[in-house]
C-alpha cells in the first residue's frame, strides 16, 4: 500500500524549549491541536540529514497517559519526514536506559523518548518528549537550542496519516511512503537491556546471593513506572527472587496515583516497609527508570552522593569495570563531593558538570569518564549514556555480595575511611515564577559582589567564612562548549557549600532547589538534619527564601 504525505500548515507555540531533560508540559498542553506535531517536526528538522535516508530511530516511553497518542504521531511524522525505520518497544514501553542501550547496540541515528520522568502522570499531570542522539545520550544544548529556534518560526509539519501500527504485536510492519520503504519494528521491550545487564554484572554470583540457600530480604519497588517488566525479568526470572520481593511492577498511565519519584517523600510505602525491619535492601526507580533510591535495613538511607562514591570505591567488584578498565569519574555540580575523595585515592580524574545527564556524554565518548552521578538519585556508567536505576540496584547487590556486609555497615565504613559529606536538598515545588526569578537575581547580585568574599555568617554556634560566590559555568573539556547560569554557589573556607538553582524539569511555575553540604572528617555519625541546621538557617536567611517563595517549609526534603 502506498501512503501519501500531507503537509499541514501550523503556527508556533510559545515555550517549546527543552529543559534539563526534554520538554515537559501538562498532558492537556501536549494534547492541544498541533502542539505535539509541532514539537516532533522541530526534533526531526533539527536532526536534519542524520535522520533521513537509511536512518533508524528508537522510540518508546514510560507508559504514562498520552503515550500511545504521542507515539502514533511520531510514527506518522517520521514516515513523512524521511526516516527509514523505527524500532518501538511493545505497547510503546521502553525505559530511558533501554532506549539508550538500543540506540547504541543497533547503531541507530537517535531516539525519541516519551516521558516526563519523575513527574506525576495521568490526564491532569505531565507528559514529556526528548530526543537522544546516536551516542544514546540526551541531545546537547546546541541541538535543543536549534529545536527551540525552529519552534519559534515553524509554519508547517509533515505527516503520513495512512500509517497505522498495532503496538501490541511484536513484528515488522512495512509501508511504502511515496515510493520509499518505511519500516516499523515492534520489539520486545526488555530483552536487549537484560542482555546488557548480564554482560555487566556476574548474574551467577548475584543469583546465589539473592535466592540461594539464604535468600536476600529485598524489596524492589517499580512505583508503577516503566521498570516493572524489567524488574520482573531481572530480579524474579533471572536472579530467582520471589514474587513478594517486587512490587508495583505494572506500568500504569497514572502510576496508580503514585508520584513516581524515588525519594524519601514520594516513595513513602518503600520507606515504611523498610522501616519495619523485614528487609535488608530496598530500591525504587522513577517513572522512566533512570533514577534510583537505595535503602538498607530499617530504611537506612544512602544519599545518592554517597551511593555514587561507594560504587566508585568498590568499582572493581563489578565485572564490566574489570574488563573495560576504570577511567575518570564525574558528578553534577550540586552533588556532594564524596566522589572526589575516592577519585583522589584512586588517582583518577573527576569532573564537575552542570545539572543534567547530557553533560556527561562527551566525556564518556572520549573515554575520560566511566562512572558518574547526580544528587537527584541518578547513578550510572558508560555502559549507556543515561543514568540507570536498575543498574544502580545491581551495583549495590554486587557490593553487598562482595563485602558480605549490610548497607549501613558499608556506608559507615566508607565515612570512616574518607570522612562524610553531610548533604541535604530542599525543594520548593511549583512556586510563583516571577518572585523566584527575582530571588535568584537578587541573590546573584549579592554573592558576586567582591565584598561578599570573606564575609562571616554564624548560626547555632558555627561560623562560616565565604571563600567564593558565583554563578556556576562549565566549559566542556572535549568540545569547548560553554554552559552558563548553572546555579548559584556560595562556597565557604571549610569546603561547605550552599547551592541554589531553579529546576528545569517542572511543567509550570518555578521549583527552587537549595542544596546544602558540609564535610566532616571524623564526626561522621550524626543526623544530617542536625549537623546541617546552622548552614540551612544561613542559606534561608541569605536567600530570603520565605519572602520570595511565600513558603514556610519546603515541599520535599532529601
Ligand atoms: C532534575 C535533577 C537533575 C536531573 C533531571 C532529570 O533536574 O535535578 O539532576 O538530571 O531532573 O532527571 P532539575 O532541572 O529539575 O533540577 V529525570 O529522571 O527527571 O530525567
Ligand atoms: Co527519570
PDB file of C-alpha atoms in Angstrom, residues 241-513:
ATOM      1  CA  UNK A 241      13.769 -13.664  43.693  1.00  0.00           C
ATOM      2  CA  UNK A 242      10.232 -14.451  44.750  1.00  0.00           C
ATOM      3  CA  UNK A 243       7.169 -12.526  43.622  1.00  0.00           C
ATOM      4  CA  UNK A 244       6.914 -10.939  47.035  1.00  0.00           C
ATOM      5  CA  UNK A 245      10.308  -9.256  46.549  1.00  0.00           C
ATOM      6  CA  UNK A 246       8.985  -6.990  43.805  1.00  0.00           C
ATOM      7  CA  UNK A 247       6.052  -4.571  43.995  1.00  0.00           C
ATOM      8  CA  UNK A 248       4.249  -2.038  41.801  1.00  0.00           C
ATOM      9  CA  UNK A 249       5.577  -3.730  38.678  1.00  0.00           C
ATOM     10  CA  UNK A 250       2.814  -2.913  36.228  1.00  0.00           C
ATOM     11  CA  UNK A 251       3.362   0.339  34.318  1.00  0.00           C
ATOM     12  CA  UNK A 252       0.167   2.371  34.755  1.00  0.00           C
ATOM     13  CA  UNK A 253      -0.834   5.507  32.813  1.00  0.00           C
ATOM     14  CA  UNK A 254      -1.230   7.475  36.059  1.00  0.00           C
ATOM     15  CA  UNK A 255       1.332   5.415  38.043  1.00  0.00           C
ATOM     16  CA  UNK A 256      -1.601   4.294  40.204  1.00  0.00           C
ATOM     17  CA  UNK A 257      -1.641   7.833  41.580  1.00  0.00           C
ATOM     18  CA  UNK A 258       1.856   7.401  42.962  1.00  0.00           C
ATOM     19  CA  UNK A 259       4.339  10.182  42.374  1.00  0.00           C
ATOM     20  CA  UNK A 260       6.987   8.150  40.530  1.00  0.00           C
ATOM     21  CA  UNK A 261       9.937   9.863  42.177  1.00  0.00           C
ATOM     22  CA  UNK A 262      12.117   7.574  44.289  1.00  0.00           C
ATOM     23  CA  UNK A 263      12.848   9.799  47.253  1.00  0.00           C
ATOM     24  CA  UNK A 264      12.019   9.687  50.954  1.00  0.00           C
ATOM     25  CA  UNK A 265       8.810  11.680  50.485  1.00  0.00           C
ATOM     26  CA  UNK A 266       7.257  10.117  47.402  1.00  0.00           C
ATOM     27  CA  UNK A 267       8.447   6.531  47.812  1.00  0.00           C
ATOM     28  CA  UNK A 268       6.824   6.512  51.237  1.00  0.00           C
ATOM     29  CA  UNK A 269       5.495   2.974  51.004  1.00  0.00           C
ATOM     30  CA  UNK A 270       9.001   1.600  50.463  1.00  0.00           C
ATOM     31  CA  UNK A 271      10.346   3.678  53.344  1.00  0.00           C
ATOM     32  CA  UNK A 272       7.563   2.425  55.651  1.00  0.00           C
ATOM     33  CA  UNK A 273       8.078  -1.182  54.604  1.00  0.00           C
ATOM     34  CA  UNK A 274      11.828  -0.993  55.150  1.00  0.00           C
ATOM     35  CA  UNK A 275      11.382   0.813  58.476  1.00  0.00           C
ATOM     36  CA  UNK A 276       9.532  -2.195  59.832  1.00  0.00           C
ATOM     37  CA  UNK A 277      12.822  -4.082  59.656  1.00  0.00           C
ATOM     38  CA  UNK A 278      11.856  -7.041  57.471  1.00  0.00           C
ATOM     39  CA  UNK A 279      14.179  -6.215  54.591  1.00  0.00           C
ATOM     40  CA  UNK A 280      17.938  -5.795  54.132  1.00  0.00           C
ATOM     41  CA  UNK A 281      17.744  -3.773  50.928  1.00  0.00           C
ATOM     42  CA  UNK A 282      15.049  -1.689  49.309  1.00  0.00           C
ATOM     43  CA  UNK A 283      15.241   0.011  45.925  1.00  0.00           C
ATOM     44  CA  UNK A 284      12.829   2.165  43.964  1.00  0.00           C
ATOM     45  CA  UNK A 285      13.005   3.686  40.492  1.00  0.00           C
ATOM     46  CA  UNK A 286      11.315   6.646  38.839  1.00  0.00           C
ATOM     47  CA  UNK A 287       8.713   6.721  36.062  1.00  0.00           C
ATOM     48  CA  UNK A 288      11.186   6.194  33.212  1.00  0.00           C
ATOM     49  CA  UNK A 289      13.624   4.008  35.146  1.00  0.00           C
ATOM     50  CA  UNK A 290      16.714   6.174  35.202  1.00  0.00           C
ATOM     51  CA  UNK A 291      16.606   7.205  38.880  1.00  0.00           C
ATOM     52  CA  UNK A 292      17.122   5.021  41.936  1.00  0.00           C
ATOM     53  CA  UNK A 293      16.854   5.185  45.687  1.00  0.00           C
ATOM     54  CA  UNK A 294      18.723   2.648  47.816  1.00  0.00           C
ATOM     55  CA  UNK A 295      17.670   1.881  51.391  1.00  0.00           C
ATOM     56  CA  UNK A 296      19.224  -0.506  53.870  1.00  0.00           C
ATOM     57  CA  UNK A 297      17.796  -2.409  56.837  1.00  0.00           C
ATOM     58  CA  UNK A 298      15.336  -0.292  58.861  1.00  0.00           C
ATOM     59  CA  UNK A 299      15.254   2.200  55.974  1.00  0.00           C
ATOM     60  CA  UNK A 300      18.881   3.287  56.385  1.00  0.00           C
ATOM     61  CA  UNK A 301      19.088   5.943  53.655  1.00  0.00           C
ATOM     62  CA  UNK A 302      22.052   6.030  51.305  1.00  0.00           C
ATOM     63  CA  UNK A 303      22.258   9.543  49.858  1.00  0.00           C
ATOM     64  CA  UNK A 304      22.753   9.447  46.101  1.00  0.00           C
ATOM     65  CA  UNK A 305      26.047  11.295  46.672  1.00  0.00           C
ATOM     66  CA  UNK A 306      27.325   8.541  48.933  1.00  0.00           C
ATOM     67  CA  UNK A 307      25.863   5.838  46.718  1.00  0.00           C
ATOM     68  CA  UNK A 308      27.892   7.116  43.784  1.00  0.00           C
ATOM     69  CA  UNK A 309      31.059   7.429  45.831  1.00  0.00           C
ATOM     70  CA  UNK A 310      30.677   3.976  47.373  1.00  0.00           C
ATOM     71  CA  UNK A 311      30.109   2.349  43.983  1.00  0.00           C
ATOM     72  CA  UNK A 312      33.242   4.179  42.843  1.00  0.00           C
ATOM     73  CA  UNK A 313      35.154   2.806  45.812  1.00  0.00           C
ATOM     74  CA  UNK A 314      34.025  -0.749  45.006  1.00  0.00           C
ATOM     75  CA  UNK A 315      34.164  -0.389  41.252  1.00  0.00           C
ATOM     76  CA  UNK A 316      36.406  -3.437  40.980  1.00  0.00           C
ATOM     77  CA  UNK A 317      33.749  -5.839  42.189  1.00  0.00           C
ATOM     78  CA  UNK A 318      31.716  -5.207  39.015  1.00  0.00           C
ATOM     79  CA  UNK A 319      32.981  -7.357  36.110  1.00  0.00           C
ATOM     80  CA  UNK A 320      32.263  -4.662  33.493  1.00  0.00           C
ATOM     81  CA  UNK A 321      34.817  -2.302  35.023  1.00  0.00           C
ATOM     82  CA  UNK A 322      37.353  -5.064  35.460  1.00  0.00           C
ATOM     83  CA  UNK A 323      37.065  -5.850  31.798  1.00  0.00           C
ATOM     84  CA  UNK A 324      36.921  -2.321  30.401  1.00  0.00           C
ATOM     85  CA  UNK A 325      39.133  -0.547  32.883  1.00  0.00           C
ATOM     86  CA  UNK A 326      38.309   2.373  35.109  1.00  0.00           C
ATOM     87  CA  UNK A 327      38.860   5.821  33.617  1.00  0.00           C
ATOM     88  CA  UNK A 328      37.565   9.002  35.299  1.00  0.00           C
ATOM     89  CA  UNK A 329      34.573   9.863  37.485  1.00  0.00           C
ATOM     90  CA  UNK A 330      32.130  12.771  37.366  1.00  0.00           C
ATOM     91  CA  UNK A 331      29.342  14.357  39.359  1.00  0.00           C
ATOM     92  CA  UNK A 332      26.981  17.232  38.696  1.00  0.00           C
ATOM     93  CA  UNK A 333      27.875  20.469  40.461  1.00  0.00           C
ATOM     94  CA  UNK A 334      25.221  20.314  43.231  1.00  0.00           C
ATOM     95  CA  UNK A 335      26.226  16.721  44.033  1.00  0.00           C
ATOM     96  CA  UNK A 336      28.279  16.427  47.223  1.00  0.00           C
ATOM     97  CA  UNK A 337      31.972  15.844  46.791  1.00  0.00           C
ATOM     98  CA  UNK A 338      32.362  12.400  48.399  1.00  0.00           C
ATOM     99  CA  UNK A 339      33.211  11.064  44.952  1.00  0.00           C
ATOM    100  CA  UNK A 340      36.180  13.434  44.687  1.00  0.00           C
ATOM    101  CA  UNK A 341      37.852  11.779  47.652  1.00  0.00           C
ATOM    102  CA  UNK A 342      37.556   8.349  46.063  1.00  0.00           C
ATOM    103  CA  UNK A 343      38.931   9.718  42.787  1.00  0.00           C
ATOM    104  CA  UNK A 344      41.867  11.173  44.660  1.00  0.00           C
ATOM    105  CA  UNK A 345      42.551   7.895  46.438  1.00  0.00           C
ATOM    106  CA  UNK A 346      42.434   6.030  43.142  1.00  0.00           C
ATOM    107  CA  UNK A 347      44.408   8.733  41.367  1.00  0.00           C
ATOM    108  CA  UNK A 348      41.696   9.283  38.761  1.00  0.00           C
ATOM    109  CA  UNK A 349      40.284  12.380  37.068  1.00  0.00           C
ATOM    110  CA  UNK A 350      36.998  13.718  38.462  1.00  0.00           C
ATOM    111  CA  UNK A 351      34.795  16.208  36.626  1.00  0.00           C
ATOM    112  CA  UNK A 352      32.191  18.637  37.983  1.00  0.00           C
ATOM    113  CA  UNK A 353      29.489  19.216  35.365  1.00  0.00           C
ATOM    114  CA  UNK A 354      26.222  21.179  35.235  1.00  0.00           C
ATOM    115  CA  UNK A 355      22.979  19.503  36.311  1.00  0.00           C
ATOM    116  CA  UNK A 356      21.607  17.069  33.710  1.00  0.00           C
ATOM    117  CA  UNK A 357      22.931  13.832  32.267  1.00  0.00           C
ATOM    118  CA  UNK A 358      23.625  15.377  28.851  1.00  0.00           C
ATOM    119  CA  UNK A 359      26.822  16.942  30.191  1.00  0.00           C
ATOM    120  CA  UNK A 360      28.427  13.546  30.868  1.00  0.00           C
ATOM    121  CA  UNK A 361      28.129  12.273  27.285  1.00  0.00           C
ATOM    122  CA  UNK A 362      31.161  13.915  25.678  1.00  0.00           C
ATOM    123  CA  UNK A 363      33.465  12.806  28.485  1.00  0.00           C
ATOM    124  CA  UNK A 364      32.221   9.236  28.156  1.00  0.00           C
ATOM    125  CA  UNK A 365      32.562   9.254  24.383  1.00  0.00           C
ATOM    126  CA  UNK A 366      36.137  10.477  24.808  1.00  0.00           C
ATOM    127  CA  UNK A 367      36.760   7.655  27.312  1.00  0.00           C
ATOM    128  CA  UNK A 368      37.625  10.062  30.112  1.00  0.00           C
ATOM    129  CA  UNK A 369      34.671   9.030  32.277  1.00  0.00           C
ATOM    130  CA  UNK A 370      33.266   5.648  33.273  1.00  0.00           C
ATOM    131  CA  UNK A 371      31.142   6.315  36.375  1.00  0.00           C
ATOM    132  CA  UNK A 372      29.061   9.350  37.301  1.00  0.00           C
ATOM    133  CA  UNK A 373      26.030  10.573  39.134  1.00  0.00           C
ATOM    134  CA  UNK A 374      23.832  13.319  40.438  1.00  0.00           C
ATOM    135  CA  UNK A 375      22.449  14.056  43.880  1.00  0.00           C
ATOM    136  CA  UNK A 376      18.978  13.750  42.357  1.00  0.00           C
ATOM    137  CA  UNK A 377      19.011   9.944  42.596  1.00  0.00           C
ATOM    138  CA  UNK A 378      20.870   9.457  39.328  1.00  0.00           C
ATOM    139  CA  UNK A 379      23.732   6.974  39.072  1.00  0.00           C
ATOM    140  CA  UNK A 380      25.213   5.331  36.026  1.00  0.00           C
ATOM    141  CA  UNK A 381      28.206   4.405  33.944  1.00  0.00           C
ATOM    142  CA  UNK A 382      29.458   4.491  30.393  1.00  0.00           C
ATOM    143  CA  UNK A 383      27.610   1.248  29.575  1.00  0.00           C
ATOM    144  CA  UNK A 384      24.952   3.617  28.166  1.00  0.00           C
ATOM    145  CA  UNK A 385      24.537   7.403  28.000  1.00  0.00           C
ATOM    146  CA  UNK A 386      21.697   7.779  30.525  1.00  0.00           C
ATOM    147  CA  UNK A 387      21.533   7.257  34.244  1.00  0.00           C
ATOM    148  CA  UNK A 388      20.265   3.812  35.085  1.00  0.00           C
ATOM    149  CA  UNK A 389      18.148   2.862  38.105  1.00  0.00           C
ATOM    150  CA  UNK A 390      18.223  -0.919  37.837  1.00  0.00           C
ATOM    151  CA  UNK A 391      21.952  -0.830  37.113  1.00  0.00           C
ATOM    152  CA  UNK A 392      22.459   1.028  40.411  1.00  0.00           C
ATOM    153  CA  UNK A 393      20.456  -1.573  42.346  1.00  0.00           C
ATOM    154  CA  UNK A 394      22.507  -4.371  40.753  1.00  0.00           C
ATOM    155  CA  UNK A 395      25.697  -2.475  41.622  1.00  0.00           C
ATOM    156  CA  UNK A 396      24.607  -2.350  45.267  1.00  0.00           C
ATOM    157  CA  UNK A 397      23.744  -6.060  45.276  1.00  0.00           C
ATOM    158  CA  UNK A 398      27.229  -6.714  43.887  1.00  0.00           C
ATOM    159  CA  UNK A 399      28.815  -4.659  46.676  1.00  0.00           C
ATOM    160  CA  UNK A 400      26.747  -6.408  49.354  1.00  0.00           C
ATOM    161  CA  UNK A 401      27.642  -9.781  47.892  1.00  0.00           C
ATOM    162  CA  UNK A 402      31.317  -8.842  47.727  1.00  0.00           C
ATOM    163  CA  UNK A 403      31.624  -7.360  51.237  1.00  0.00           C
ATOM    164  CA  UNK A 404      29.117  -9.636  52.990  1.00  0.00           C
ATOM    165  CA  UNK A 405      28.146  -6.522  54.939  1.00  0.00           C
ATOM    166  CA  UNK A 406      24.933  -4.592  55.437  1.00  0.00           C
ATOM    167  CA  UNK A 407      24.246  -1.363  53.604  1.00  0.00           C
ATOM    168  CA  UNK A 408      24.607   0.569  56.838  1.00  0.00           C
ATOM    169  CA  UNK A 409      27.972  -1.044  57.601  1.00  0.00           C
ATOM    170  CA  UNK A 410      29.200  -0.385  54.072  1.00  0.00           C
ATOM    171  CA  UNK A 411      28.201   3.277  54.371  1.00  0.00           C
ATOM    172  CA  UNK A 412      29.723   3.757  57.806  1.00  0.00           C
ATOM    173  CA  UNK A 413      32.956   2.061  56.753  1.00  0.00           C
ATOM    174  CA  UNK A 414      33.071   4.482  53.861  1.00  0.00           C
ATOM    175  CA  UNK A 415      32.656   7.504  56.147  1.00  0.00           C
ATOM    176  CA  UNK A 416      35.359   6.212  58.461  1.00  0.00           C
ATOM    177  CA  UNK A 417      37.713   5.871  55.548  1.00  0.00           C
ATOM    178  CA  UNK A 418      37.001   9.148  53.765  1.00  0.00           C
ATOM    179  CA  UNK A 419      35.034  11.359  56.168  1.00  0.00           C
ATOM    180  CA  UNK A 420      31.448  12.304  55.469  1.00  0.00           C
ATOM    181  CA  UNK A 421      29.890  14.865  53.187  1.00  0.00           C
ATOM    182  CA  UNK A 422      26.668  15.703  55.013  1.00  0.00           C
ATOM    183  CA  UNK A 423      24.103  16.761  52.449  1.00  0.00           C
ATOM    184  CA  UNK A 424      20.512  17.844  52.194  1.00  0.00           C
ATOM    185  CA  UNK A 425      18.325  19.283  49.461  1.00  0.00           C
ATOM    186  CA  UNK A 426      15.245  21.417  49.992  1.00  0.00           C
ATOM    187  CA  UNK A 427      12.744  21.610  47.116  1.00  0.00           C
ATOM    188  CA  UNK A 428      10.085  24.308  46.971  1.00  0.00           C
ATOM    189  CA  UNK A 429       7.852  22.966  44.227  1.00  0.00           C
ATOM    190  CA  UNK A 430       5.512  24.932  41.967  1.00  0.00           C
ATOM    191  CA  UNK A 431       6.100  28.392  43.375  1.00  0.00           C
ATOM    192  CA  UNK A 432       5.258  31.568  41.503  1.00  0.00           C
ATOM    193  CA  UNK A 433       7.789  32.159  38.751  1.00  0.00           C
ATOM    194  CA  UNK A 434       8.383  35.934  38.861  1.00  0.00           C
ATOM    195  CA  UNK A 435       9.353  36.262  42.547  1.00  0.00           C
ATOM    196  CA  UNK A 436      11.617  33.204  42.260  1.00  0.00           C
ATOM    197  CA  UNK A 437      13.406  34.745  39.297  1.00  0.00           C
ATOM    198  CA  UNK A 438      13.762  37.912  41.357  1.00  0.00           C
ATOM    199  CA  UNK A 439      15.173  35.933  44.276  1.00  0.00           C
ATOM    200  CA  UNK A 440      17.820  34.398  42.039  1.00  0.00           C
ATOM    201  CA  UNK A 441      18.734  37.773  40.526  1.00  0.00           C
ATOM    202  CA  UNK A 442      18.998  39.439  43.914  1.00  0.00           C
ATOM    203  CA  UNK A 443      20.994  36.568  45.354  1.00  0.00           C
ATOM    204  CA  UNK A 444      23.369  36.546  42.418  1.00  0.00           C
ATOM    205  CA  UNK A 445      23.938  40.276  42.797  1.00  0.00           C
ATOM    206  CA  UNK A 446      24.641  39.841  46.486  1.00  0.00           C
ATOM    207  CA  UNK A 447      27.025  36.903  46.313  1.00  0.00           C
ATOM    208  CA  UNK A 448      29.053  38.119  43.348  1.00  0.00           C
ATOM    209  CA  UNK A 449      29.929  41.455  44.946  1.00  0.00           C
ATOM    210  CA  UNK A 450      33.668  41.484  45.742  1.00  0.00           C
ATOM    211  CA  UNK A 451      32.995  42.348  49.392  1.00  0.00           C
ATOM    212  CA  UNK A 452      30.930  39.166  49.819  1.00  0.00           C
ATOM    213  CA  UNK A 453      34.151  37.150  49.886  1.00  0.00           C
ATOM    214  CA  UNK A 454      35.476  36.962  53.428  1.00  0.00           C
ATOM    215  CA  UNK A 455      32.086  37.685  54.987  1.00  0.00           C
ATOM    216  CA  UNK A 456      31.286  35.610  58.061  1.00  0.00           C
ATOM    217  CA  UNK A 457      27.949  34.034  58.861  1.00  0.00           C
ATOM    218  CA  UNK A 458      27.218  32.472  62.198  1.00  0.00           C
ATOM    219  CA  UNK A 459      24.387  30.313  63.407  1.00  0.00           C
ATOM    220  CA  UNK A 460      23.937  27.705  66.132  1.00  0.00           C
ATOM    221  CA  UNK A 461      27.484  28.201  67.367  1.00  0.00           C
ATOM    222  CA  UNK A 462      29.022  27.644  63.941  1.00  0.00           C
ATOM    223  CA  UNK A 463      30.831  30.270  61.904  1.00  0.00           C
ATOM    224  CA  UNK A 464      31.215  30.059  58.133  1.00  0.00           C
ATOM    225  CA  UNK A 465      33.512  32.365  56.162  1.00  0.00           C
ATOM    226  CA  UNK A 466      32.798  32.920  52.469  1.00  0.00           C
ATOM    227  CA  UNK A 467      35.528  31.821  50.101  1.00  0.00           C
ATOM    228  CA  UNK A 468      33.650  32.216  46.815  1.00  0.00           C
ATOM    229  CA  UNK A 469      30.268  33.266  45.464  1.00  0.00           C
ATOM    230  CA  UNK A 470      29.421  32.745  41.810  1.00  0.00           C
ATOM    231  CA  UNK A 471      27.012  31.539  39.158  1.00  0.00           C
ATOM    232  CA  UNK A 472      28.428  28.204  38.012  1.00  0.00           C
ATOM    233  CA  UNK A 473      29.504  27.882  34.414  1.00  0.00           C
ATOM    234  CA  UNK A 474      31.116  24.951  32.666  1.00  0.00           C
ATOM    235  CA  UNK A 475      33.371  24.580  29.700  1.00  0.00           C
ATOM    236  CA  UNK A 476      33.137  21.132  28.164  1.00  0.00           C
ATOM    237  CA  UNK A 477      36.711  19.762  28.099  1.00  0.00           C
ATOM    238  CA  UNK A 478      36.017  17.863  24.883  1.00  0.00           C
ATOM    239  CA  UNK A 479      34.221  20.250  22.520  1.00  0.00           C
ATOM    240  CA  UNK A 480      34.824  23.526  24.349  1.00  0.00           C
ATOM    241  CA  UNK A 481      31.117  24.409  24.515  1.00  0.00           C
ATOM    242  CA  UNK A 482      30.193  26.636  27.436  1.00  0.00           C
ATOM    243  CA  UNK A 483      27.104  26.352  29.665  1.00  0.00           C
ATOM    244  CA  UNK A 484      26.447  29.430  31.807  1.00  0.00           C
ATOM    245  CA  UNK A 485      23.923  30.191  34.579  1.00  0.00           C
ATOM    246  CA  UNK A 486      24.072  26.691  36.029  1.00  0.00           C
ATOM    247  CA  UNK A 487      23.364  27.553  39.660  1.00  0.00           C
ATOM    248  CA  UNK A 488      24.419  29.983  42.383  1.00  0.00           C
ATOM    249  CA  UNK A 489      27.181  28.752  44.662  1.00  0.00           C
ATOM    250  CA  UNK A 490      28.376  30.025  47.989  1.00  0.00           C
ATOM    251  CA  UNK A 491      31.476  28.119  48.969  1.00  0.00           C
ATOM    252  CA  UNK A 492      32.922  28.573  52.459  1.00  0.00           C
ATOM    253  CA  UNK A 493      36.510  28.338  53.651  1.00  0.00           C
ATOM    254  CA  UNK A 494      35.989  24.840  55.121  1.00  0.00           C
ATOM    255  CA  UNK A 495      34.558  23.481  51.849  1.00  0.00           C
ATOM    256  CA  UNK A 496      30.919  23.655  52.979  1.00  0.00           C
ATOM    257  CA  UNK A 497      28.556  24.838  50.260  1.00  0.00           C
ATOM    258  CA  UNK A 498      25.180  26.399  49.641  1.00  0.00           C
ATOM    259  CA  UNK A 499      23.858  25.947  46.100  1.00  0.00           C
ATOM    260  CA  UNK A 500      20.633  27.366  44.715  1.00  0.00           C
ATOM    261  CA  UNK A 501      19.067  26.825  41.317  1.00  0.00           C
ATOM    262  CA  UNK A 502      15.720  26.783  39.603  1.00  0.00           C
ATOM    263  CA  UNK A 503      14.563  23.428  38.308  1.00  0.00           C
ATOM    264  CA  UNK A 504      14.465  22.842  34.564  1.00  0.00           C
ATOM    265  CA  UNK A 505      12.099  19.871  34.656  1.00  0.00           C
ATOM    266  CA  UNK A 506       8.895  21.347  36.083  1.00  0.00           C
ATOM    267  CA  UNK A 507       5.883  21.820  33.836  1.00  0.00           C
ATOM    268  CA  UNK A 508       4.525  25.001  35.424  1.00  0.00           C
ATOM    269  CA  UNK A 509       5.635  27.752  37.805  1.00  0.00           C
ATOM    270  CA  UNK A 510       9.058  27.548  39.408  1.00  0.00           C
ATOM    271  CA  UNK A 511      10.658  24.921  41.601  1.00  0.00           C
ATOM    272  CA  UNK A 512      13.511  26.197  43.760  1.00  0.00           C
ATOM    273  CA  UNK A 513      16.217  23.767  44.786  1.00  0.00           C
TER     274      UNK A 513
END
